[in-house]
mmCIF file of C-alpha atoms in Angstrom:
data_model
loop_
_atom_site.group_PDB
_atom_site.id
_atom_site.type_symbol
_atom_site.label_atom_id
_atom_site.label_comp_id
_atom_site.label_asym_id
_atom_site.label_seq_id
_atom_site.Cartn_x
_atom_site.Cartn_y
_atom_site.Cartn_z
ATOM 1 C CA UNK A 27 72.689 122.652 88.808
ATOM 2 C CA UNK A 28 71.471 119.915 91.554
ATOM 3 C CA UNK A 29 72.289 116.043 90.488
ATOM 4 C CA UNK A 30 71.864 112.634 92.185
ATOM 5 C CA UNK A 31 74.761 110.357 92.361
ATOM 6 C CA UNK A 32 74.297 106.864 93.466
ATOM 7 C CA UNK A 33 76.984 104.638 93.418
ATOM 8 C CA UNK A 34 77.591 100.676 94.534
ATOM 9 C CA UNK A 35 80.710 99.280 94.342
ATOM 10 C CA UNK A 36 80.280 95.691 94.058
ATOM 11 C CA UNK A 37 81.874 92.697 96.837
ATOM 12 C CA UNK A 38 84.535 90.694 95.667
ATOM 13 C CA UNK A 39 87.375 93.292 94.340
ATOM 14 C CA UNK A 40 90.802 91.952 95.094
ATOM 15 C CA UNK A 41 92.118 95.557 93.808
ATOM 16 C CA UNK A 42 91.249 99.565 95.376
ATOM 17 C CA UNK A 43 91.673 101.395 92.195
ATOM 18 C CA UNK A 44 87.857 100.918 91.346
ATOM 19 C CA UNK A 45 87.106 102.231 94.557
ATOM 20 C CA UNK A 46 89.632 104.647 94.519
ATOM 21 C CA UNK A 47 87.970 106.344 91.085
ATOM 22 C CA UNK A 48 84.953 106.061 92.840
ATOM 23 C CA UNK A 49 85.649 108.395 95.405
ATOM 24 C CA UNK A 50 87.688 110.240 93.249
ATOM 25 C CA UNK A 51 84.759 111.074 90.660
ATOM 26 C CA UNK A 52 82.247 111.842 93.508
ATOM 27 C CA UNK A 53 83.590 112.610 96.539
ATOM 28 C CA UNK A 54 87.272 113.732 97.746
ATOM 29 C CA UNK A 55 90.186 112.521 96.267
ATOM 30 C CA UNK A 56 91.768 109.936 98.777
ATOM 31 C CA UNK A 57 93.429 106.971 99.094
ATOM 32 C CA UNK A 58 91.564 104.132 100.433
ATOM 33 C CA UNK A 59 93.036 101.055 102.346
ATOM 34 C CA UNK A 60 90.254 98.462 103.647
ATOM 35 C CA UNK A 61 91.324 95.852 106.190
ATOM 36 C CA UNK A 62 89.788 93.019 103.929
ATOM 37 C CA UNK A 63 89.634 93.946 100.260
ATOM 38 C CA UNK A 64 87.687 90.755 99.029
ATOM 39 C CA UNK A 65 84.648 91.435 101.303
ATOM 40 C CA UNK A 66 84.958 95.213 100.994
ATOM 41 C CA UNK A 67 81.781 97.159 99.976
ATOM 42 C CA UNK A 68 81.600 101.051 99.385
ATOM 43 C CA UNK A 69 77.985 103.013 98.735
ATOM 44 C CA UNK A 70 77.952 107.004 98.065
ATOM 45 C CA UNK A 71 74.517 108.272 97.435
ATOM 46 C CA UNK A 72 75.459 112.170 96.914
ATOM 47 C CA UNK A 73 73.534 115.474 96.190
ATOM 48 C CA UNK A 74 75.199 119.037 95.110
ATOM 49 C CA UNK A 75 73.339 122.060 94.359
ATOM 50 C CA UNK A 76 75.678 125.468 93.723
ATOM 51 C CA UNK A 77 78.809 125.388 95.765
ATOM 52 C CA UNK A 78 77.155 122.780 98.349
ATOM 53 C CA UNK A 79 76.897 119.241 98.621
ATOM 54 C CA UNK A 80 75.713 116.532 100.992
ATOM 55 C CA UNK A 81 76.724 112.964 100.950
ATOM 56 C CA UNK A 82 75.920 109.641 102.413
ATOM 57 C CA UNK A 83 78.515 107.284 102.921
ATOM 58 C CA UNK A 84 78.439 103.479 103.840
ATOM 59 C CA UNK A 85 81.669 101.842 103.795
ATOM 60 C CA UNK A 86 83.238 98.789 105.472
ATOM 61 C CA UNK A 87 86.433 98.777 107.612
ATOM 62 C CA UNK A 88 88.606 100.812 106.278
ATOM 63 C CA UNK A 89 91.554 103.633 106.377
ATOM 64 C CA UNK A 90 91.211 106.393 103.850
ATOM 65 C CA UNK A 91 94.550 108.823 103.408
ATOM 66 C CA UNK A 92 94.062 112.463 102.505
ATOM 67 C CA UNK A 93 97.594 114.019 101.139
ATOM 68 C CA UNK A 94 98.148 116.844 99.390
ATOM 69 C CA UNK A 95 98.657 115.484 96.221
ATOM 70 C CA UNK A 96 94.981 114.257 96.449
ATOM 71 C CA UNK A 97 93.701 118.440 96.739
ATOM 72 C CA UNK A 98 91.997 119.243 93.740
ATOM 73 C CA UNK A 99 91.686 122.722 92.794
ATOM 74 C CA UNK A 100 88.415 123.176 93.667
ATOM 75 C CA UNK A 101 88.484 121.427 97.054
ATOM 76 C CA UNK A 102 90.539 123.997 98.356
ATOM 77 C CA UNK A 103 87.933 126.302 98.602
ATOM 78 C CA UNK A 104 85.855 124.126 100.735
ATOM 79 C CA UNK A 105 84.934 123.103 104.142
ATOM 80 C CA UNK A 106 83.981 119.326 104.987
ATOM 81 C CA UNK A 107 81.936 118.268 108.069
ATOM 82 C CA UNK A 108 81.789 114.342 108.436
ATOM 83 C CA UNK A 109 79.086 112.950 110.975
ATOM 84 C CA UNK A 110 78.753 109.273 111.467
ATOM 85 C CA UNK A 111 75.107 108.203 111.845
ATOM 86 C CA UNK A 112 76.170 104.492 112.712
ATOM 87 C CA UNK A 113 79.605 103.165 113.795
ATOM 88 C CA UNK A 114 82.382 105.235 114.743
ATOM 89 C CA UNK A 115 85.641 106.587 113.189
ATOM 90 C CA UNK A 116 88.945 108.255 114.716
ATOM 91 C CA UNK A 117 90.195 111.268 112.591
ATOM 92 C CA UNK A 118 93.683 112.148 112.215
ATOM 93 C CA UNK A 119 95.799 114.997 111.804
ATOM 94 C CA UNK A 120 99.478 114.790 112.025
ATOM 95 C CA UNK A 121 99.523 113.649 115.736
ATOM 96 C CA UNK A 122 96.157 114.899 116.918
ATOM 97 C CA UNK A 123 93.581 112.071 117.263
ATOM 98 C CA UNK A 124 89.716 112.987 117.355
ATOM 99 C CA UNK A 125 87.537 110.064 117.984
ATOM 100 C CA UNK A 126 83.454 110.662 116.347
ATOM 101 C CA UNK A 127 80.900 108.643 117.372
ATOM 102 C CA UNK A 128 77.391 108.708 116.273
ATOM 103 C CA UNK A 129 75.990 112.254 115.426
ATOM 104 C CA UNK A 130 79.093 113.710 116.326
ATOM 105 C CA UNK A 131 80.768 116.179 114.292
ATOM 106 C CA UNK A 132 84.420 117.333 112.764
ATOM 107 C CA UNK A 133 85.336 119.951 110.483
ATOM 108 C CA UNK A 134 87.895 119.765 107.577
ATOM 109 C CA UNK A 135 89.086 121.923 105.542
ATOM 110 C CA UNK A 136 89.903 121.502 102.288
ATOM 111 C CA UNK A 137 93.137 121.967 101.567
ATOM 112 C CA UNK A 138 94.698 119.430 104.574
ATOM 113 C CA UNK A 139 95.638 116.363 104.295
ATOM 114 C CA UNK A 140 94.278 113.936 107.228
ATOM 115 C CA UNK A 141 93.411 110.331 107.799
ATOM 116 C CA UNK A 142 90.201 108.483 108.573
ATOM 117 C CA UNK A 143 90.274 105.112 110.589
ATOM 118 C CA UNK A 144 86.882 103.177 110.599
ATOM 119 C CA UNK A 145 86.910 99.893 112.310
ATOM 120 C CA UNK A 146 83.380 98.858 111.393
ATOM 121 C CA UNK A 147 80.749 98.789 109.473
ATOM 122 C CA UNK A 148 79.352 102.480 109.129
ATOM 123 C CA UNK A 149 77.395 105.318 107.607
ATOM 124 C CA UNK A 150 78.522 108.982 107.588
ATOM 125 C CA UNK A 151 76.688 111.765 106.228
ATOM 126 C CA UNK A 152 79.233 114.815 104.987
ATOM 127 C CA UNK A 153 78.078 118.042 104.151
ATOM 128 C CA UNK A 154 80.613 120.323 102.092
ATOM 129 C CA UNK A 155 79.831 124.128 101.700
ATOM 130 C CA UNK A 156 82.481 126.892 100.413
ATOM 131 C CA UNK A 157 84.854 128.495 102.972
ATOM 132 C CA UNK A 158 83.462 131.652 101.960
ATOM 133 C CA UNK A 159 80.011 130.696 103.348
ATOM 134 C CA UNK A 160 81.051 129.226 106.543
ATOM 135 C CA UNK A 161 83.329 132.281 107.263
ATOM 136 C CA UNK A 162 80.337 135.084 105.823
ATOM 137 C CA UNK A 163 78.386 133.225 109.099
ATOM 138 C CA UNK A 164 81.313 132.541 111.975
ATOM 139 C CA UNK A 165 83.606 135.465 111.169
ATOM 140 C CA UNK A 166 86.108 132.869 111.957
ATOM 141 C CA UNK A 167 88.801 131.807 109.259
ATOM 142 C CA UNK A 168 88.468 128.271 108.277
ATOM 143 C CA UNK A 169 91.791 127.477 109.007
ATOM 144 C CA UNK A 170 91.390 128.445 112.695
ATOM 145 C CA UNK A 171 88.802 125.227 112.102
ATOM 146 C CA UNK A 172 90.776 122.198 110.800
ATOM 147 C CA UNK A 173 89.763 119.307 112.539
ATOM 148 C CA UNK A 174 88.111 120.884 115.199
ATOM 149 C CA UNK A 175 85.530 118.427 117.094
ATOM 150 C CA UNK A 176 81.594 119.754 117.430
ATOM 151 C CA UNK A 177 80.246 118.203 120.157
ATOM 152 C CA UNK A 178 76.301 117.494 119.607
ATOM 153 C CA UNK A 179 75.079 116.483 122.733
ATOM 154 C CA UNK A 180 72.928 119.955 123.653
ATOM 155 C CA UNK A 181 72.175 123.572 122.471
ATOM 156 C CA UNK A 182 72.538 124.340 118.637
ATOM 157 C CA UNK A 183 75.152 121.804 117.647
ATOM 158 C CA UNK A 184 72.437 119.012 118.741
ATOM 159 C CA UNK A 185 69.291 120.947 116.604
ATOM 160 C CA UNK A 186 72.642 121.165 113.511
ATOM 161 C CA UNK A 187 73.356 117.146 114.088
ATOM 162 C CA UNK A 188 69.704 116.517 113.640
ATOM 163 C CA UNK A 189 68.649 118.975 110.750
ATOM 164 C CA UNK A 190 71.712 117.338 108.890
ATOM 165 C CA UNK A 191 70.240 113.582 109.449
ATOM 166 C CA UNK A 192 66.497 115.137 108.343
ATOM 167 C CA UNK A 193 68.071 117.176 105.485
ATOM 168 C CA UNK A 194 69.661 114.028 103.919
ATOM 169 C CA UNK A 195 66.565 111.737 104.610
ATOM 170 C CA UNK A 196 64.233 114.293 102.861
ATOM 171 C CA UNK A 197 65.991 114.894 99.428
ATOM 172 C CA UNK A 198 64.679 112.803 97.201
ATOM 173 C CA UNK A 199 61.966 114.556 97.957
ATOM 174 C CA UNK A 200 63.084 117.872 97.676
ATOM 175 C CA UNK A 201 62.773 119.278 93.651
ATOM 176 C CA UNK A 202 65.592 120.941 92.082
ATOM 177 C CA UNK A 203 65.952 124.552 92.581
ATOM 178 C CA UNK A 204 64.664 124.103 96.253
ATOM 179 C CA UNK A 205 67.684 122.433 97.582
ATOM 180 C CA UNK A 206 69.990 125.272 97.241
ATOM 181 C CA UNK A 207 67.527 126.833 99.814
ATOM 182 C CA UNK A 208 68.087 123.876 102.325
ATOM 183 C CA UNK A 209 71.411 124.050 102.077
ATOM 184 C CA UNK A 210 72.125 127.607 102.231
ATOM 185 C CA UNK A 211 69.943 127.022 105.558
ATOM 186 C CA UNK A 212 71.591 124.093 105.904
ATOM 187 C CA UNK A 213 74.950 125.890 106.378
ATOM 188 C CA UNK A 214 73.702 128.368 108.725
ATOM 189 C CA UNK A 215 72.476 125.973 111.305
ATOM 190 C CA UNK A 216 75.725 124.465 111.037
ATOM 191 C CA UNK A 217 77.712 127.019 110.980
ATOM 192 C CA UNK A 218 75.929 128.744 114.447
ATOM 193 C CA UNK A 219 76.560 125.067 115.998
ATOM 194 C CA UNK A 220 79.873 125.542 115.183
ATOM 195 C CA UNK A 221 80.511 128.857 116.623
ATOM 196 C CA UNK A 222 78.734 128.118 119.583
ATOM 197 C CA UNK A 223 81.190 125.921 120.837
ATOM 198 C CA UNK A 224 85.365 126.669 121.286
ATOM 199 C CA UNK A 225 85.321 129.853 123.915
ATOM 200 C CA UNK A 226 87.269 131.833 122.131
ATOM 201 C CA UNK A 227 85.527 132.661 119.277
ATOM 202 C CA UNK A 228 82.040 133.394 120.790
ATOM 203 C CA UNK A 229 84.619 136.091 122.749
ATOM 204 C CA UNK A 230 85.662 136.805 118.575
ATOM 205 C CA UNK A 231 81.589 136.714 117.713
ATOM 206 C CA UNK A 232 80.725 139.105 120.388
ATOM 207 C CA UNK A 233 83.242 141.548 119.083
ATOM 208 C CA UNK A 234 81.541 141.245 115.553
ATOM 209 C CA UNK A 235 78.470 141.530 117.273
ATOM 210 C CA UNK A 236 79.548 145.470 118.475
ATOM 211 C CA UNK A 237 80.918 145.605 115.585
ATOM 212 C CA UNK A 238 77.884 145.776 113.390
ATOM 213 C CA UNK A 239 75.779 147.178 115.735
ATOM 214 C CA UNK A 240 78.055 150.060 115.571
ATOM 215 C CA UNK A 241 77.665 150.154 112.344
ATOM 216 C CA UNK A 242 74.273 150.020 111.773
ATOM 217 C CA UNK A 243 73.645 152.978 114.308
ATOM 218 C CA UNK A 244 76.320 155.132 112.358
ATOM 219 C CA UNK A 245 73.939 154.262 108.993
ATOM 220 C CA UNK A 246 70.582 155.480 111.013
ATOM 221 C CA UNK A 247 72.197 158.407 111.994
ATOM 222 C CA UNK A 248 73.639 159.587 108.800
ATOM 223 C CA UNK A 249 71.201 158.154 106.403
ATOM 224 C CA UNK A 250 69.635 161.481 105.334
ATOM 225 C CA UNK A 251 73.132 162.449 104.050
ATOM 226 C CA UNK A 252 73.250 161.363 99.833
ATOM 227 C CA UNK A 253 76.867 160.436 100.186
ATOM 228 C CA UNK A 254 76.656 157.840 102.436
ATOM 229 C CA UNK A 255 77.612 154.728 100.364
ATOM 230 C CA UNK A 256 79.500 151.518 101.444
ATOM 231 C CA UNK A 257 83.363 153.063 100.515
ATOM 232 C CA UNK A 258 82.284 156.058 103.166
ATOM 233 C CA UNK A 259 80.643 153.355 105.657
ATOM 234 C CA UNK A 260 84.159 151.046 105.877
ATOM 235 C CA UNK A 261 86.443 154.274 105.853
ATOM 236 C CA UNK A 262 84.807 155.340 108.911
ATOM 237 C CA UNK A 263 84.977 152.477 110.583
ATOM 238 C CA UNK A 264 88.536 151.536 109.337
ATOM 239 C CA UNK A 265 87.214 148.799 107.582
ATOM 240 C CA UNK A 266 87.581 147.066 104.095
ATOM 241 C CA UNK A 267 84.597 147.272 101.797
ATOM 242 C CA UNK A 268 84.559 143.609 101.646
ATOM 243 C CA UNK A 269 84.943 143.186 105.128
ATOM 244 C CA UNK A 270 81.976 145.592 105.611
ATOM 245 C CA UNK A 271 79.557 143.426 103.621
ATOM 246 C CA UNK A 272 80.911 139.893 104.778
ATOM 247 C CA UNK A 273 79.773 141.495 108.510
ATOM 248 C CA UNK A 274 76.026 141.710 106.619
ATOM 249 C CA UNK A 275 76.417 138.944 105.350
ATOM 250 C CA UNK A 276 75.867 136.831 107.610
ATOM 251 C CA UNK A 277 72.610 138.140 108.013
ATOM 252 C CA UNK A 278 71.805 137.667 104.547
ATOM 253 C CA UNK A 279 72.148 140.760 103.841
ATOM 254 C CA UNK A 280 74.899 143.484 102.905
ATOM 255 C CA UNK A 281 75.310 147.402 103.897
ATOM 256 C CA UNK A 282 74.029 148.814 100.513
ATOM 257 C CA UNK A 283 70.908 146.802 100.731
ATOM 258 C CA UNK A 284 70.330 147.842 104.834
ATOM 259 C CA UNK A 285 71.048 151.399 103.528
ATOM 260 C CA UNK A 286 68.367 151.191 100.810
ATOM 261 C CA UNK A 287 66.014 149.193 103.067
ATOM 262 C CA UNK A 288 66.368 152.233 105.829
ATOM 263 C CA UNK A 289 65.824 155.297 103.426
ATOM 264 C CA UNK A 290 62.889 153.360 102.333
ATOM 265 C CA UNK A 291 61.135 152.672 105.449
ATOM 266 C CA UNK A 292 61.997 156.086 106.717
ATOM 267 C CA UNK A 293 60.617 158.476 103.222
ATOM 268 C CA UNK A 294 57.398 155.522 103.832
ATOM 269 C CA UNK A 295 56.941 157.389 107.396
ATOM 270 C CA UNK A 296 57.346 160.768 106.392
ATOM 271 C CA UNK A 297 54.638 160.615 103.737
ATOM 272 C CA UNK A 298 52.473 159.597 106.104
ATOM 273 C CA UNK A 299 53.403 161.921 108.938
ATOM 274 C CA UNK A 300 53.893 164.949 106.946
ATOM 275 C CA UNK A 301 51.289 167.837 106.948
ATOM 276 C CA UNK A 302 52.850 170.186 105.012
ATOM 277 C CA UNK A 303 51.591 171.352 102.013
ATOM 278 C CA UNK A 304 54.439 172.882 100.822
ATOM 279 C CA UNK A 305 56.919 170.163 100.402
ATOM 280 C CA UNK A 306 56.969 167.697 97.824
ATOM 281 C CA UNK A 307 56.979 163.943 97.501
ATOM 282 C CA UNK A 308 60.590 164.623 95.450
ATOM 283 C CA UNK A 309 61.815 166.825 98.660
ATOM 284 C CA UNK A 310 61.062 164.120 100.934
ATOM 285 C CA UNK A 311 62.760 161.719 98.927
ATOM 286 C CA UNK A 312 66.042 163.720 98.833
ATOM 287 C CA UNK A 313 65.424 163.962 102.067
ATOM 288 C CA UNK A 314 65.743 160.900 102.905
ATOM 289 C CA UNK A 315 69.580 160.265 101.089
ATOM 290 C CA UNK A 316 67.880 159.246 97.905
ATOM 291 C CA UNK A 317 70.276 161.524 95.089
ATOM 292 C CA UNK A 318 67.998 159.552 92.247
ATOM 293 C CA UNK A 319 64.454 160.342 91.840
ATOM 294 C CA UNK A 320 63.551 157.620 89.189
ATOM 295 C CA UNK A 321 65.701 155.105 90.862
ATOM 296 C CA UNK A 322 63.680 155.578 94.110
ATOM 297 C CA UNK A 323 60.720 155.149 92.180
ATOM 298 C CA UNK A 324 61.553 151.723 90.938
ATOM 299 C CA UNK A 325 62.962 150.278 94.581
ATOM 300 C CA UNK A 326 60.009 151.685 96.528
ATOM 301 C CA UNK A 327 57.561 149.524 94.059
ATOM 302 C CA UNK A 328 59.594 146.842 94.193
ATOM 303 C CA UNK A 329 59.769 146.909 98.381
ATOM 304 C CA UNK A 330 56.290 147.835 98.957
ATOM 305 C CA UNK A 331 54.286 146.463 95.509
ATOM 306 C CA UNK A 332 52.502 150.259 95.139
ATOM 307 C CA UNK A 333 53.846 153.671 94.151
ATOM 308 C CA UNK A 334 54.638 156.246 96.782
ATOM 309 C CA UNK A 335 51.179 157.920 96.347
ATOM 310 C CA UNK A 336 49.267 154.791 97.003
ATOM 311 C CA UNK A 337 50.806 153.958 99.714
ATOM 312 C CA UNK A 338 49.897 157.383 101.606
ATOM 313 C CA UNK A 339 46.760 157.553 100.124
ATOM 314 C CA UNK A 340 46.282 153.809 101.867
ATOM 315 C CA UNK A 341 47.681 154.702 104.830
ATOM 316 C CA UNK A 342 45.774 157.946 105.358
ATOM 317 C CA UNK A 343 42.487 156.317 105.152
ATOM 318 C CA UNK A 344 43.454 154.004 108.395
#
């Protein structure tokens, strides 16, 4: 379920604890310390749709403190990336220091504590997505991320800074249901930008890479065999099941569905190209690794909206 939170916090508060529930209730649970509490002012304007959420922040000087006492439950199963769109901040973890200036990115995750110096006025846009989904598109373990610096200035962390600014701009405009689609989008562009940069782990991606293309070549060439299935797929490859589908995943996609896709597409060109007269539509599809007439039946409709004699019959008569 999507929602809109819009929140002002109004001048004048000699005390943090408003501000503190503030972020609490909508945001991360931190501790903030501004640099002049009586002229202080703190606007989140925040949408969430499934696991993600994006967030606009405008804040005055401040220091916000991230300890582990502040980790909710929930939060450590996320990924943060903060990008100021005006200002600047400095980022700290223990002694590590990582300046962000405007439309430049860092990566939290969400089970660290860190620290977040802002010495002016600014406005940072956050988007927060669900380890899972950041690691189903990098391969890379979010920890391996914490605090790591994405630097926008060219290539796909530029087109990732700029779909983020454009994302947030358009969604009061965008109708509930449709947002989980922009962000699940959202998190891919972002999640490219991010592998694209540290060296190492486009050397890690390219190893993926082989990976499933291995993979998928062992599925063409045994996909007329019935007991191909995804336990069979990993074992060969010394795999985990899991493993095997978070490699699809990232395609949007998993190894059961390229299977099915794959018998499909191949029984669809063997009803065309076949001149026998002697073998039936049900000995093509067994053929083709399908051990389940009647379940055939119902994905072939569903892939190709017509049964398997209409679509030769179509086809014929090109």
């Amino acid at each position: 379920m999507a929602d809109i939170i819009k929140e002002n916090s109004p001048r004048g508060l000699s005390h943090t604890s408003d501000w503190d529930r503030q972020v609490k209730e909508n945001y991360w649970a931190t501790k903030i310390e501004p640099f002049n509490p009586k002229t202080f002012d703190l606007k989140i304007h925040s949408r969430r749709a499934g696991g993600y959420s994006i967030t606009h922040v405008s804040v005055d000087p401040h220091i916000i403190k991230r300890k582990i006492e502040h980790v909710r439950r929930d939060e450590i199963a996320d990924v943060l990336v903060v990008m100021p769109i005006k200002g600047a901040c400095i980022v700290g973890y223990g002694k590590d220091r990582i300046p962000l200036s405007t439309s430049s990115m860092c990566v939290f995750s969400g089970w660290e504590p860190y620290f977040l110096r802002i010495d002016e006025p600014s406005e940072l846009i956050t988007f927060q997505m669900p380890c899972s989904a950041l690691e189903a598109r990098t391969n890379v373990k979010t920890n391996k991320l914490t605090f790591s610096a994405i630097n926008t200035e060219n290539g796909i962390p530029r087109v990732a800074a700029n779909f983020l600014k454009e994302a947030f701009k358009q969604l009061d405009h965008i109708p509930t249901g449709q947002d989980r689609i922009l962000f699940n989008n959202l998190a891919s562009v972002i999640c490219s930008g991010i592998q694209s940069m540290p060296e190492k782990e486009v050397t890690r991606s390219a190893y993926h890479e082989k990976l499933l293309r291995r993979i998928r070549r062992y599925i063409e060439d045994n996909i007329e065999d019935e007991s191909l299935n995804a336990n069979a797929i990993a074992e060969q490859h010394n795999v985990s099941v899991r493993y095997l589908n978070k490699l699809f995943e990232a395609e949007s996609d998993t190894a059961i569905k390229y299977m099915r896709s794959l018998r499909l597409r191949l029984f669809a060109q063997r009803i065309i190209t076949d001149t026998s007269k002697t073998v039936t539509i049900k000995e093509i599809v067994f053929g083709c690794g399908f051990s389940d007439y009647a379940h055939f039946h119902r994905v072939f409709k569903q892939y190709f909206q017509c049964t398997p004699n209409e679509y030769r019959n179509r086809h014929k008569s090109l």
